Coordinates of C-alpha atoms and ligand atoms in Angstrom, one line a residue:
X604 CA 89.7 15.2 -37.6
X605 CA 87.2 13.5 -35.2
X606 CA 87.5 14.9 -31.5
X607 CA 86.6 13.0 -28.7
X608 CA 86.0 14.9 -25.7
X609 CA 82.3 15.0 -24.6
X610 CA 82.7 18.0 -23.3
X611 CA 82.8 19.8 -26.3
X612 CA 80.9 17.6 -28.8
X613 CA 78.0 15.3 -29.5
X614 CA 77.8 12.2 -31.2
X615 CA 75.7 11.5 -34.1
X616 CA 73.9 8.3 -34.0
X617 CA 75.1 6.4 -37.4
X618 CA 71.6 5.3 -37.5
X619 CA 69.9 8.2 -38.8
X620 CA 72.8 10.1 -40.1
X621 CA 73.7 10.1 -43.5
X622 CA 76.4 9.6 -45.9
X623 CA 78.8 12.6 -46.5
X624 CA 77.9 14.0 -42.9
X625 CA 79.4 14.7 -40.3
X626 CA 79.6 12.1 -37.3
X627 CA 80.2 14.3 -34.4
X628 CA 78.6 17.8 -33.8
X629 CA 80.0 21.1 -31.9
X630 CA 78.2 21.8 -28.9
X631 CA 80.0 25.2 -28.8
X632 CA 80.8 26.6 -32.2
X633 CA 78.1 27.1 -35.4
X634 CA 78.9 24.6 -37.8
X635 CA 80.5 25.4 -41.3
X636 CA 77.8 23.4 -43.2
X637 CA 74.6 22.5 -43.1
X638 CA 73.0 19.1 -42.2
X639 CA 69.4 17.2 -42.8
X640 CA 66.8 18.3 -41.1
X641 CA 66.0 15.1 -39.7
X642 CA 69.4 14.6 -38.2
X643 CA 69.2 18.2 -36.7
X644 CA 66.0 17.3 -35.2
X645 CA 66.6 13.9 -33.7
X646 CA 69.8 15.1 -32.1
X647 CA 67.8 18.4 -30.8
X648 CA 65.2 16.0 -29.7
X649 CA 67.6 13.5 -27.7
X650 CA 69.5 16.1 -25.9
X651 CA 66.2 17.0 -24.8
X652 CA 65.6 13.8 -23.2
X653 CA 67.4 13.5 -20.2
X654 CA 65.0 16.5 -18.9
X655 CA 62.5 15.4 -16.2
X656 CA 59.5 14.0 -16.9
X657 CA 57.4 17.3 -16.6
X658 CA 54.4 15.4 -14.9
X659 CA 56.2 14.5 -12.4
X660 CA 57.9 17.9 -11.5
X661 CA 56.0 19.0 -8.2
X662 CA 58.8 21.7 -8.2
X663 CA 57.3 24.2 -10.7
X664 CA 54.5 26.5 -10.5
X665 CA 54.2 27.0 -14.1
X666 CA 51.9 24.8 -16.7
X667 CA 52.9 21.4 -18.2
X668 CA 49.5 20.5 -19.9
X669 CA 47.0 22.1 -22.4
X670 CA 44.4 20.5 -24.4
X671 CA 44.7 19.4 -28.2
X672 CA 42.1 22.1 -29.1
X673 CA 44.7 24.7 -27.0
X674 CA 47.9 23.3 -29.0
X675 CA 45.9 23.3 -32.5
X676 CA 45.9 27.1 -31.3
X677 CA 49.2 27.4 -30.2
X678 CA 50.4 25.9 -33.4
X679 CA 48.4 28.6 -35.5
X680 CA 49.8 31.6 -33.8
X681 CA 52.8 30.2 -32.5
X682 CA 54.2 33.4 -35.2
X683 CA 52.5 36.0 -33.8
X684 CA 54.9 39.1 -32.4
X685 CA 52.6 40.7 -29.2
X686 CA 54.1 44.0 -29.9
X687 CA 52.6 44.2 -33.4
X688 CA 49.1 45.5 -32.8
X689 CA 48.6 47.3 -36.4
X690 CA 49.8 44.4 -38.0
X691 CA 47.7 42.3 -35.5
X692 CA 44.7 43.6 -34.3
X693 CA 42.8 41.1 -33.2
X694 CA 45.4 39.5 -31.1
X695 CA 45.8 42.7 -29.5
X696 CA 42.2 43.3 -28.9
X697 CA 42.0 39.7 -27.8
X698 CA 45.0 41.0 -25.0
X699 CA 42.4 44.0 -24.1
X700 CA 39.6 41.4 -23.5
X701 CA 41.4 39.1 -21.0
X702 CA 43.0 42.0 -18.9
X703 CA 39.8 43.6 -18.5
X704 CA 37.9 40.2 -17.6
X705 CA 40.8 39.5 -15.2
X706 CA 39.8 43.3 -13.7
X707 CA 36.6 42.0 -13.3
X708 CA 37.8 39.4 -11.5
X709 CA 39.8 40.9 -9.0
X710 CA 37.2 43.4 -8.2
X711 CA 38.2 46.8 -10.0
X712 CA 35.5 49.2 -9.4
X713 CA 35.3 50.6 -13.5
X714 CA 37.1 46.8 -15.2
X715 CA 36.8 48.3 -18.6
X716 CA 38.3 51.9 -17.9
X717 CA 41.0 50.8 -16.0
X718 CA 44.6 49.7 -17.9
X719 CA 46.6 46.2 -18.0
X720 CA 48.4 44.5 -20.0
X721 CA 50.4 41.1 -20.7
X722 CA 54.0 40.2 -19.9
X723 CA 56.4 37.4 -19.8
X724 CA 55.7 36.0 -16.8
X725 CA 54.7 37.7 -13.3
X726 CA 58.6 38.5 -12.8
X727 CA 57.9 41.4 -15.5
X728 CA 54.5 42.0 -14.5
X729 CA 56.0 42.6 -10.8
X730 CA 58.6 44.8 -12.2
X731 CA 56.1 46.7 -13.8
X732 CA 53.6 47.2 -10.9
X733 CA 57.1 48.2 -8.8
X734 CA 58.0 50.8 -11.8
X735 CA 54.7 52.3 -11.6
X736 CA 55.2 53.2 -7.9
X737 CA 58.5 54.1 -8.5
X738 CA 57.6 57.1 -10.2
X739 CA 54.5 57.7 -8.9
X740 CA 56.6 58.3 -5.4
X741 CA 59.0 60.9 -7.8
X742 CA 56.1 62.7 -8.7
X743 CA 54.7 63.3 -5.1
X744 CA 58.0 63.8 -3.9
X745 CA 59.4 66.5 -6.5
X746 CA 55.9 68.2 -6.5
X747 CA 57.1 68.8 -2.7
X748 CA 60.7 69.9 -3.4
X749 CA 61.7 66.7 -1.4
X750 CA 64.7 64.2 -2.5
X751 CA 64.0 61.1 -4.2
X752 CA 67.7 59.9 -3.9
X753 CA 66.8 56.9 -1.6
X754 CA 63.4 55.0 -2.5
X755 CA 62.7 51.5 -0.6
X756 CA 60.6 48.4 -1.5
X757 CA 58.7 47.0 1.6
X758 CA 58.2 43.3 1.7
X759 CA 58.8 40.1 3.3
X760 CA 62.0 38.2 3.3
X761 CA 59.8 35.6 1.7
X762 CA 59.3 37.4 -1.7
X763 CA 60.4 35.7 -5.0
X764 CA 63.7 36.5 -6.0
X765 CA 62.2 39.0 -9.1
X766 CA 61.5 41.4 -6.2
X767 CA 65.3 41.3 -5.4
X768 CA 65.9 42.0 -9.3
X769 CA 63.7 44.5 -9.1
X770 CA 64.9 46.4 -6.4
X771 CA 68.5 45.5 -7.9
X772 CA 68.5 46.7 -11.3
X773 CA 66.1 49.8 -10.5
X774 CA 68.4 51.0 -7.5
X775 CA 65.6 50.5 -4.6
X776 CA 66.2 49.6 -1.1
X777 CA 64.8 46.5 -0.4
X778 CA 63.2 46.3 3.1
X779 CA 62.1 42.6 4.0
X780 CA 60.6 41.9 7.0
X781 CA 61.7 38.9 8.4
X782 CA 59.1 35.8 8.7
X783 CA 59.0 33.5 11.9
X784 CA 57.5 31.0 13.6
X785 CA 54.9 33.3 15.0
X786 CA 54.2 35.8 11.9
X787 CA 54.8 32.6 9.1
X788 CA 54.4 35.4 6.7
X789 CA 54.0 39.2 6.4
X790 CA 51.3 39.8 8.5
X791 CA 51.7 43.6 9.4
X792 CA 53.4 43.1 12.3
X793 CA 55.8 46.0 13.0
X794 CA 55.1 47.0 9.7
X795 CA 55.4 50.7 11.1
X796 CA 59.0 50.3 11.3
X797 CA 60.0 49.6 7.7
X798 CA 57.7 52.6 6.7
X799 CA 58.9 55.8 6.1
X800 CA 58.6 58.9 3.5
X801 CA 61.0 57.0 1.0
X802 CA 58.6 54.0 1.1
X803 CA 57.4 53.4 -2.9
X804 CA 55.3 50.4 -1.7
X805 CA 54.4 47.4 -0.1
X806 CA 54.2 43.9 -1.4
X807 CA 51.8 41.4 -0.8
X808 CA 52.1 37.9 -1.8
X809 CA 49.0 36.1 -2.6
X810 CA 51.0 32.4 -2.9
X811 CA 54.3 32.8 -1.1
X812 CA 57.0 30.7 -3.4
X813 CA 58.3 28.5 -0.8
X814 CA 55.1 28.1 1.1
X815 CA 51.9 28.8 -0.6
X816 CA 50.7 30.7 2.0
X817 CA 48.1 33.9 1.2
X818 CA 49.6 37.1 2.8
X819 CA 46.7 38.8 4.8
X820 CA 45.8 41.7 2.3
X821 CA 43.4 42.7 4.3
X822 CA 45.3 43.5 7.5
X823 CA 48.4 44.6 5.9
X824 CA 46.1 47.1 4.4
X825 CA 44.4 48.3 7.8
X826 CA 47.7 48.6 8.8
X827 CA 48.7 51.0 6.8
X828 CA 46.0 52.5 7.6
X829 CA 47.0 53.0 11.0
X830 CA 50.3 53.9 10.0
X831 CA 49.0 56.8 7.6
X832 CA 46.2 57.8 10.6
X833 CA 49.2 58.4 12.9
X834 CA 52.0 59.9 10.0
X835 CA 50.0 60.9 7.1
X836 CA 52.2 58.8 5.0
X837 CA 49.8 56.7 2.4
X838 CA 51.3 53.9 1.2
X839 CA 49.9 51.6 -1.7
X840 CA 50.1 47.9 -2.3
X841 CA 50.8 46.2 -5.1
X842 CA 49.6 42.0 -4.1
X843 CA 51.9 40.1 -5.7
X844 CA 49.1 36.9 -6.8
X845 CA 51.3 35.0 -9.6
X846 CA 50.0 31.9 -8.2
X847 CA 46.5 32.9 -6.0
X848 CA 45.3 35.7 -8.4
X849 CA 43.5 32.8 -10.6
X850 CA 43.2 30.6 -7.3
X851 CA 41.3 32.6 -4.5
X852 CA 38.5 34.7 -6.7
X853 CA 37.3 30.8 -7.6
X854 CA 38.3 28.8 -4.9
X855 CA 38.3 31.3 -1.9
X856 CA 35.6 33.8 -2.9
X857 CA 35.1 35.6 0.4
X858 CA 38.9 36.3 1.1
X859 CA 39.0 40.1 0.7
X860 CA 42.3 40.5 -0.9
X861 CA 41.8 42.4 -4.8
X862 CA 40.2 45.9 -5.7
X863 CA 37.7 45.5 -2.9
X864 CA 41.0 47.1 -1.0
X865 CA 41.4 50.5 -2.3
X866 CA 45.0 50.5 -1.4
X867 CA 45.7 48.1 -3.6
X868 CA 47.1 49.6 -7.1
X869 CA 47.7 47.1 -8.9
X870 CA 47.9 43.2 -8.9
X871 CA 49.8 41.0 -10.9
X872 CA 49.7 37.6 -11.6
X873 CA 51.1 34.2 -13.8
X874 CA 49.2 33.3 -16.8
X875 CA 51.2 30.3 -17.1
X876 CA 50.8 28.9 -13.5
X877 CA 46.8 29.0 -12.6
X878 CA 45.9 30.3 -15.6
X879 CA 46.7 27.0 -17.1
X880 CA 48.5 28.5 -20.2
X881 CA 51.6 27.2 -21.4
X882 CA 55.1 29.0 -20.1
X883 CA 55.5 32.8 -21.5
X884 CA 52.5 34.5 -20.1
X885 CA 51.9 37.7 -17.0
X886 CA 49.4 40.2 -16.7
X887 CA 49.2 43.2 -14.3
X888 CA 46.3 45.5 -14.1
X889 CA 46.2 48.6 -12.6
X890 CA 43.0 49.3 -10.1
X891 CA 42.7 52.8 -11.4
X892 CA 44.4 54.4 -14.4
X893 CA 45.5 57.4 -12.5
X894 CA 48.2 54.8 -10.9
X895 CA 49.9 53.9 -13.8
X896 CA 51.8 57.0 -14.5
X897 CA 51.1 58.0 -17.9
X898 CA 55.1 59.3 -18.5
X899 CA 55.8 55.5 -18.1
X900 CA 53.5 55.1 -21.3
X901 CA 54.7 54.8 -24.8
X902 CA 52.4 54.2 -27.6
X903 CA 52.4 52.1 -30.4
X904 CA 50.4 52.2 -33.8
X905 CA 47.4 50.6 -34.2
X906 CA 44.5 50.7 -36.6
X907 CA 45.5 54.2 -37.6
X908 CA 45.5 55.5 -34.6
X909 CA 47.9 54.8 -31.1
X910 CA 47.8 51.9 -28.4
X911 CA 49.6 52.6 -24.9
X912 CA 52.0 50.2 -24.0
X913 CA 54.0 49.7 -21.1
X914 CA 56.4 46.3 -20.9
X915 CA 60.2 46.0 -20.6
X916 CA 60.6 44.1 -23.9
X917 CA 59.5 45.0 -27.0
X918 CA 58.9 41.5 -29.0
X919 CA 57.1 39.2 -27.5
X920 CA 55.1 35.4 -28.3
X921 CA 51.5 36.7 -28.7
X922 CA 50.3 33.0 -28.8
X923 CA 50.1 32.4 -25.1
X924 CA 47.8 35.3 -25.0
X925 CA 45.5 33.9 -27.4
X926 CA 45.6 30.6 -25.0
X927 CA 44.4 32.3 -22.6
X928 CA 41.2 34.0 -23.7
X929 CA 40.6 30.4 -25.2
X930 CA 40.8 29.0 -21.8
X931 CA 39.1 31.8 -20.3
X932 CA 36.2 30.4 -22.9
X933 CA 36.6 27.1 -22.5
X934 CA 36.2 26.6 -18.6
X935 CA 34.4 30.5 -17.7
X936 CA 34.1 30.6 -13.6
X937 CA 32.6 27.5 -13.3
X938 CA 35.2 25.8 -15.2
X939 CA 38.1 26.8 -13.6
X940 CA 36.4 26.5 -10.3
X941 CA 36.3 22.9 -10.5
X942 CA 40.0 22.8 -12.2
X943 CA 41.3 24.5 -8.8
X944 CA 39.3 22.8 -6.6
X945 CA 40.3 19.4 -8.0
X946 CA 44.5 20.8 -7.2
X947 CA 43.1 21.6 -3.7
X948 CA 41.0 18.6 -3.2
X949 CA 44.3 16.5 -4.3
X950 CA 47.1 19.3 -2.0
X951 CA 44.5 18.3 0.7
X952 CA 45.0 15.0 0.7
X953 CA 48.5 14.6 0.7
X954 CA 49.4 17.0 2.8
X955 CA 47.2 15.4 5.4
X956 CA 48.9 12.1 4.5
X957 CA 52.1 13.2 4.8
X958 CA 51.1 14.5 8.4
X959 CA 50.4 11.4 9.3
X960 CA 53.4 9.5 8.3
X961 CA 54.8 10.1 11.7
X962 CA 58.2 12.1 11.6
X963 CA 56.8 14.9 9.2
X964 CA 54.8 18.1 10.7
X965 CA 52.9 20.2 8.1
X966 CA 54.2 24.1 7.8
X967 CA 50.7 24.4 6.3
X968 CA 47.9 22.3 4.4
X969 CA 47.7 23.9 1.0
X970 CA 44.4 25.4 1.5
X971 CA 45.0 29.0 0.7
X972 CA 47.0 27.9 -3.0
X973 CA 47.3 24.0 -3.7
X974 CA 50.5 24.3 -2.2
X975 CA 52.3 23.1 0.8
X976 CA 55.2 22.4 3.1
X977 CA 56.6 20.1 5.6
X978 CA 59.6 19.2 7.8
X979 CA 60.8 17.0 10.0
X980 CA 59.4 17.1 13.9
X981 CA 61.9 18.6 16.1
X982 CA 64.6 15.3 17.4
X983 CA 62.8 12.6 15.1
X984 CA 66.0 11.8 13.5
X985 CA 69.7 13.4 12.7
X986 CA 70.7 10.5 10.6
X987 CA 68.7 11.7 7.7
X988 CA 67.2 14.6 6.4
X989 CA 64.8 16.6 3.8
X990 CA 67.3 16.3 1.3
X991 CA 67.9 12.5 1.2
X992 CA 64.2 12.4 1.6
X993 CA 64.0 14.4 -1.8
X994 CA 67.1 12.3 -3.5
X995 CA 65.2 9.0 -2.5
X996 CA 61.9 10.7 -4.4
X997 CA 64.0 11.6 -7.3
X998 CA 64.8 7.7 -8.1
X999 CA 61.6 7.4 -8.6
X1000 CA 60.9 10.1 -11.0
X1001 CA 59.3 12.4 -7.9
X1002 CA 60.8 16.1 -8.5
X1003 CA 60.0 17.1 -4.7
X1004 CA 62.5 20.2 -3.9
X1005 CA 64.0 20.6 -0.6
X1006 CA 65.4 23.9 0.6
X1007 CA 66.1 26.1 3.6
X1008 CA 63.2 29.0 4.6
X1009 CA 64.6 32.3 4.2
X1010 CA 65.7 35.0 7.0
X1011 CA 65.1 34.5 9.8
X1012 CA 63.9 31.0 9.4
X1013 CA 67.4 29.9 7.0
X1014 CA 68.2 27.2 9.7
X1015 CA 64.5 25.7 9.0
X1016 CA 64.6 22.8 6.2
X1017 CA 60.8 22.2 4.3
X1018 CA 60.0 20.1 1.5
X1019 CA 56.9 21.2 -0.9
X1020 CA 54.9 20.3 -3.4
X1021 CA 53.3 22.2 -5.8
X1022 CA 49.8 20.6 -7.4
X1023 CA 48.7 21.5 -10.5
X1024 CA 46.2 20.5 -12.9
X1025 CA 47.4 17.1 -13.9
X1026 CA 48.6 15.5 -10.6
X1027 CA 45.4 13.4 -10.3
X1028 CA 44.0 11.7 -7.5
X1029 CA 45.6 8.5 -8.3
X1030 CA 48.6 9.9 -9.0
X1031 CA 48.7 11.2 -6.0
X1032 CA 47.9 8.2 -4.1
X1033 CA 50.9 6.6 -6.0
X1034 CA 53.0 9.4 -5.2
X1035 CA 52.4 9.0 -1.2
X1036 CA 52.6 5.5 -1.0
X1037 CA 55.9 5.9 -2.4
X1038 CA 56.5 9.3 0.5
X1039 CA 56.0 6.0 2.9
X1040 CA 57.9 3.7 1.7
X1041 CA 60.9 5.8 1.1
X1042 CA 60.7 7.6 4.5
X1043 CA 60.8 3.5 6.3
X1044 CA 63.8 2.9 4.0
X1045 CA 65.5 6.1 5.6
X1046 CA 64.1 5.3 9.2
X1047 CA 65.2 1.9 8.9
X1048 CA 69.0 2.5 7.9
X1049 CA 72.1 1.4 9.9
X1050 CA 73.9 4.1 9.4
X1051 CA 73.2 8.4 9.0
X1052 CA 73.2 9.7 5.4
X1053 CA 75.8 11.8 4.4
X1054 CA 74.8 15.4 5.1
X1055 CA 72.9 17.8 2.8
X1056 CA 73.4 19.8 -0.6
X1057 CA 72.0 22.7 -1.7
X1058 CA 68.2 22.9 -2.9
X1059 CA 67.7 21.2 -6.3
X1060 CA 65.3 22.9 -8.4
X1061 CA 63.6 25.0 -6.2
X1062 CA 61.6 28.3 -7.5
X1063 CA 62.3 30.5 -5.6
Ligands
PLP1823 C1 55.0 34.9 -5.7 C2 55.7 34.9 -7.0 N1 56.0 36.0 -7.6 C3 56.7 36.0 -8.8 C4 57.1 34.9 -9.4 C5 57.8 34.9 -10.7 O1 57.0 34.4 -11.7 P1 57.4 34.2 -13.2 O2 58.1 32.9 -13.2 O3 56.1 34.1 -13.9 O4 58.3 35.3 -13.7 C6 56.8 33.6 -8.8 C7 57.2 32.4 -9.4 O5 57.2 31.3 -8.8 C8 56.1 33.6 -7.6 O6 55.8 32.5 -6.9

């Protein structure tokens, strides 16, 4: 009996189905029977339409272009499970080779006797660097006869939420240090009050989410080293650099911020943001091996003999790995030099554009990562905000997230834009002209907008 409600089912076009099948499809319940392939895929493949066009998404972080050479690849290992290193080694060596040149990177002092590995995505690779201190903490702490009932987590209320997970589903207090005007970011100011013996860590964000701004590694470290000086506690960092660990060692060479910083652990970052690999790929790497506790270690089999592991799942898509040592070929240093420095060249331009529309004042430029914010000059309007700024955009296919700054900043609106490899100059130019004319059109109305909603699509 045919049922109507859209709710529950989809049409199918009589177009391309076929006789004997059915004309309407549960969105909720398998089907009984089967149906052609073709209909299957051009229903799958319309649902999938409505989706933003992903060139246009300044929201995301994460990687909307490869090369053909990169998806003939993708295609051919598209079936490979990361976790199956007997069955195959080469993927898994290929894993080996791009943690250890991404060691090199970031200054390790030994890159090929240190440990790393891939993940999901920097939320896991985050998780992991927090699990490591975690028990390293439990160790020391035990060793002493001393309690390890009440571990915290010190960062800044900036963090990305998988910092909250973390601390959430692995019972740690999480101590964020509140950002301002005057410390935009954690900065190592009063740092000595968040510290104490139950202190696993500290985070450092190299790319804050709603900002792009780098976190000063380098101070936050001396601070601790004041801090230890004066109370013998020694407390590592782990530098959260999903987006500026494959931006600053090309783009911003001097900035001491990696293994140069020997309190620095481990660092973890996205292989799918500036690594320029398609969604599904993290890596962490350890500085030393001593820090990565080797109880958290399980091994797997591999050419007759064992492989460590650490990860949180167990099957995984090894493809995005094998993009990434073909990208790490394809462009070397030099290559993704001039990738990044094209974003930058491009966040530069706009956000200085922007800055001089008139009612917008920049909350920075975009030239730590290509990233940046803005909001709207103290008394230039209350008839219109961020939010209708970002509705008008979306009418035009412009994905340019609005949202509030986090504690203590909540009351403070910013807009941002994330540019990646793909936004081109010209784009670019097209995408201010329109900044312009929609922010006149707002300016010029008779009457005030109606007041906000909540931030859409903002990664946070
Ligand atoms: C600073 C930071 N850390 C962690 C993450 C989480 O990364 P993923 O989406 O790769 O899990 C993000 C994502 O935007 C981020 O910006």
């Amino acid at each position: 009996m045919p049922q109507n409600d859209p709710q529950d089912f989809l049409s199918v076009n009589p177009v391309f189905s076929r006789a004997g099948e059915a004309t309407q499809v549960s969105k909720t319940r398998i089907p009984q029977g089967e149906m052609a392939p073709e209909t299957a895929y051009q229903i799958v493949h319309d649902e999938t339409m409505l989706d933003g066009n992903a060139r246009l998404n300044l929201a995301t972080f994460v990687s909307t272009w490869m090369d053909s050479q990169a998806d003939r690849l993708y295609a051919e290992t598209y079936d490979k499970n990361m976790i199956d290193k007997d069955e195959y080694p080469q993927t898994a060596a290929i894993e080996q080779y791009c943690w250890k040149m991404l060691a090199g990177l970031w200054n390790s002092p030994d890159p090929t006797g240190t440990i790393g590995t891939s993940t999901i995505g920097s939320s896991e690779a985050c998780m992991l660097g927090g699990l490591a201190f975690k028990r390293l903490w439990q160790h020391k702490r035990r060793s002493e006869g001393k309690s390890t009932e009440k571990p915290n987590l010190v960062m800044s209320s900036a963090v990305q939420v998988c910092w909250e997970k973390f601390c959430n589903y692995f019972d740690i207090e999480p101590r964020l240090v509140p950002i301002s005007e005057e410390h935009k970011c954690l900065d190592g100011f009063e740092l000595e009050k968040y510290i104490d013996e139950n202190t696993i860590g500290v985070v450092a964000i190299m790319g804050v989410t709603y900002t792009g701004m780098y976190e000063p590694v380098k101070a936050i470290a001396a601070k601790l080293d004041e801090i230890q000086a004066s109370t013998g506690l020694d407390i590592p960092i782990h530098v959260d650099a999903a987006s500026g660990g494959m931006i600053a060692p090309f783009i911003q060479p001097e900035l001491e911020w990696d293994f140069q910083l020997e309190r620095v652990h481990s660092i973890s970052t996205s292989g799918h943001k500036y690594g320029l690999v398609y969604p599904g790929l993290g890596w962490v790497v350890w500085r030393e091996r001593q820090w990565l506790p080797e109880d958290l270690i399980f091994y797997v089999s591999y050419l007759g003999g064992d492989m460590p592991t650490f990860a949180l799942n167990f099957s995984r898509p090894g493809a995005q790995v094998v993009l990434q040592f073909y990208l790490f070929l394809r462009l070397g240093f030099e290559g993704y030099k001039k990738v990044q420095q094209a974003s930058q060249d491009v966040a530069l331009f706009l956000s200085r554009g922007i800055s001089e529309i008139g009612p917008f004042e920049l909350w920075n430029d975009g030239s730590d990562i290509p990233v940046f914010a803005w909001r709207l000059k103290e008394g230039h309007t209350d008839r219109w905000t961020l939010y209708n700024l970002a509705d008008r955009l979306r009418t035009k296919g412009w994905l340019v997230p609005a949202y509030p700054l986090p504690a203590n900043l909540q009351n403070l609106t910013v807009e941002r834009i994330v540019v990646r490899n793909g936004l081109s100059m010209d784009l670019a130019g097209r995408l201010l002209d329109d900044i312009r004319e929609e922010t006149s059109y707002l300016n010029n109305l008779s009457a005030p907008m109606p007041s906000e909603r909540k931030h859409p699509g903002f990664h946070h």
